[in-house]
């Protein structure tokens, strides 16, 4: 590996840790919630507050990023997200009251929202065109790793809480109120993230958009060969010239197609039911009569399959292209969801078939919809509107996360598991047709060449 490539890898992997914190933060609550509920005697309204405060924070974080990232730069925005994670970890571990706990969760949510816009966007701007898919998929891999780490760390801490402790403080912290260290654990990756970020440069594309050509050139020369750097910088400044002549904004007709692609992919990624399956998977197995004395084991199996199959996307996104992955993955998703529904409909949920189908679903999501959604959203917009457009798509994604979280339990109760699975299957079928007919291939193109695909020349 040349030193340029090694440096690119280091930078993209560091920025992808934003995804790890995103995954950790969203998953940690699943282990902590029962303990907190007992301690604060929460009613359903207060519990709802605690869970939705994270999501409200996400939405706020996305909006902030849309507004500040063009002004203060990508790198500072990423660091700001890291600081939010750290504050949230400490704030959630030692809140003086329940309200402060809700606020600290919200701050973590702001970090998640910010990271979900700026981490993959930085990678898209930074990676060479030939490796961009793979490098954005690192971010998705980091999300899946974060989810898995949160499960493990929660499980270890629950296990540890059964020990006997010598001091009152340790007894209080690790035994009586074991949810506190669950949150505090997030401080470790947050600090590592912030420390590594000091070695990450600003995005050269952002610098060029601020006319800081000398700085952009110096950075580009550290991460590309001399020829590649010169070629890419020339392309960026040519595109900047075109951009100032055409003055595209979010409402320009030229941006309609990429915006539609980004929003539809974002919303339908969530309407595939992924989070319902990740978080309710163990209770679905339980309801199906599979012995779940070890719910955590199911969570870990789901999490591990999710992570392992994301590695395929890392290998395949730049080789076979985004569309092939989407189409193949969505085919598997639709088939497995329809069959899962059928098992429930025919009352055939005992036995290993349900587990196999649900894992097939997760595997198909992991190599396609999971990473490819983030890849496409972050590579289809021209630099002058990228942050705002990515923020709009990511906002749509978080609103869809909220909708699924609100309506899934209700749907499950009112219509049963079969219809619920079939609804997710129908949404994924719509996404399949959309990916086949509307989504354009973006593999191997530079972000500047992408404009020729999406934006008619003016
Ligand atoms: C989705 C998350 C989901 C995760 C699971 C991401 O691409 O946006 O909502 O929890 O994948 O791996």
PDB file of N, CA and C in Angstrom, residues 264 323 327 330 334 426-439:
ATOM      1  N   UNK A 264     -36.037   9.497  -1.599  1.00  0.00           N
ATOM      2  CA  UNK A 264     -36.733   8.203  -1.698  1.00  0.00           C
ATOM      3  C   UNK A 264     -35.862   7.094  -1.106  1.00  0.00           C
ATOM      4  N   UNK A 323     -26.084   0.253  -8.179  1.00  0.00           N
ATOM      5  CA  UNK A 323     -27.416  -0.218  -8.606  1.00  0.00           C
ATOM      6  C   UNK A 323     -27.536  -1.733  -8.468  1.00  0.00           C
ATOM      7  N   UNK A 327     -30.328  -3.578  -6.291  1.00  0.00           N
ATOM      8  CA  UNK A 327     -31.334  -4.452  -6.911  1.00  0.00           C
ATOM      9  C   UNK A 327     -31.241  -5.880  -6.348  1.00  0.00           C
ATOM     10  N   UNK A 330     -32.360  -5.725  -2.579  1.00  0.00           N
ATOM     11  CA  UNK A 330     -33.804  -5.521  -2.413  1.00  0.00           C
ATOM     12  C   UNK A 330     -34.598  -6.758  -2.822  1.00  0.00           C
ATOM     13  N   UNK A 334     -37.207  -8.325  -0.233  1.00  0.00           N
ATOM     14  CA  UNK A 334     -38.636  -8.523  -0.511  1.00  0.00           C
ATOM     15  C   UNK A 334     -38.999  -9.998  -0.306  1.00  0.00           C
ATOM     16  N   UNK A 426     -43.844  -4.569   0.813  1.00  0.00           N
ATOM     17  CA  UNK A 426     -44.413  -3.709  -0.236  1.00  0.00           C
ATOM     18  C   UNK A 426     -43.553  -2.449  -0.415  1.00  0.00           C
ATOM     19  N   UNK A 427     -43.170  -1.841   0.695  1.00  0.00           N
ATOM     20  CA  UNK A 427     -42.327  -0.637   0.612  1.00  0.00           C
ATOM     21  C   UNK A 427     -41.005  -0.977  -0.085  1.00  0.00           C
ATOM     22  N   UNK A 428     -40.452  -2.141   0.226  1.00  0.00           N
ATOM     23  CA  UNK A 428     -39.166  -2.501  -0.387  1.00  0.00           C
ATOM     24  C   UNK A 428     -39.343  -2.832  -1.866  1.00  0.00           C
ATOM     25  N   UNK A 429     -40.532  -3.325  -2.226  1.00  0.00           N
ATOM     26  CA  UNK A 429     -40.807  -3.573  -3.644  1.00  0.00           C
ATOM     27  C   UNK A 429     -40.841  -2.234  -4.403  1.00  0.00           C
ATOM     28  N   UNK A 430     -41.454  -1.242  -3.776  1.00  0.00           N
ATOM     29  CA  UNK A 430     -41.483   0.100  -4.393  1.00  0.00           C
ATOM     30  C   UNK A 430     -40.043   0.591  -4.568  1.00  0.00           C
ATOM     31  N   UNK A 431     -39.235   0.390  -3.547  1.00  0.00           N
ATOM     32  CA  UNK A 431     -37.829   0.814  -3.615  1.00  0.00           C
ATOM     33  C   UNK A 431     -37.087   0.054  -4.728  1.00  0.00           C
ATOM     34  N   UNK A 432     -37.427  -1.217  -4.900  1.00  0.00           N
ATOM     35  CA  UNK A 432     -36.812  -2.037  -5.945  1.00  0.00           C
ATOM     36  C   UNK A 432     -37.113  -1.435  -7.329  1.00  0.00           C
ATOM     37  N   UNK A 433     -38.396  -1.136  -7.563  1.00  0.00           N
ATOM     38  CA  UNK A 433     -38.788  -0.576  -8.872  1.00  0.00           C
ATOM     39  C   UNK A 433     -38.102   0.774  -9.067  1.00  0.00           C
ATOM     40  N   UNK A 434     -38.072   1.573  -8.008  1.00  0.00           N
ATOM     41  CA  UNK A 434     -37.441   2.894  -8.082  1.00  0.00           C
ATOM     42  C   UNK A 434     -35.947   2.760  -8.410  1.00  0.00           C
ATOM     43  N   UNK A 435     -35.286   1.825  -7.738  1.00  0.00           N
ATOM     44  CA  UNK A 435     -33.844   1.651  -7.973  1.00  0.00           C
ATOM     45  C   UNK A 435     -33.585   1.186  -9.403  1.00  0.00           C
ATOM     46  N   UNK A 436     -34.490   0.358  -9.891  1.00  0.00           N
ATOM     47  CA  UNK A 436     -34.336  -0.181 -11.244  1.00  0.00           C
ATOM     48  C   UNK A 436     -34.559   0.903 -12.290  1.00  0.00           C
ATOM     49  N   UNK A 437     -35.569   1.735 -12.074  1.00  0.00           N
ATOM     50  CA  UNK A 437     -35.985   2.682 -13.118  1.00  0.00           C
ATOM     51  C   UNK A 437     -35.340   4.058 -12.975  1.00  0.00           C
ATOM     52  N   UNK A 438     -35.121   4.501 -11.748  1.00  0.00           N
ATOM     53  CA  UNK A 438     -34.743   5.913 -11.575  1.00  0.00           C
ATOM     54  C   UNK A 438     -33.291   6.116 -11.110  1.00  0.00           C
ATOM     55  N   UNK A 439     -32.827   5.242 -10.208  1.00  0.00           N
ATOM     56  CA  UNK A 439     -31.482   5.474  -9.654  1.00  0.00           C
ATOM     57  C   UNK A 439     -30.433   5.280 -10.753  1.00  0.00           C
TER      58      UNK A 439
END
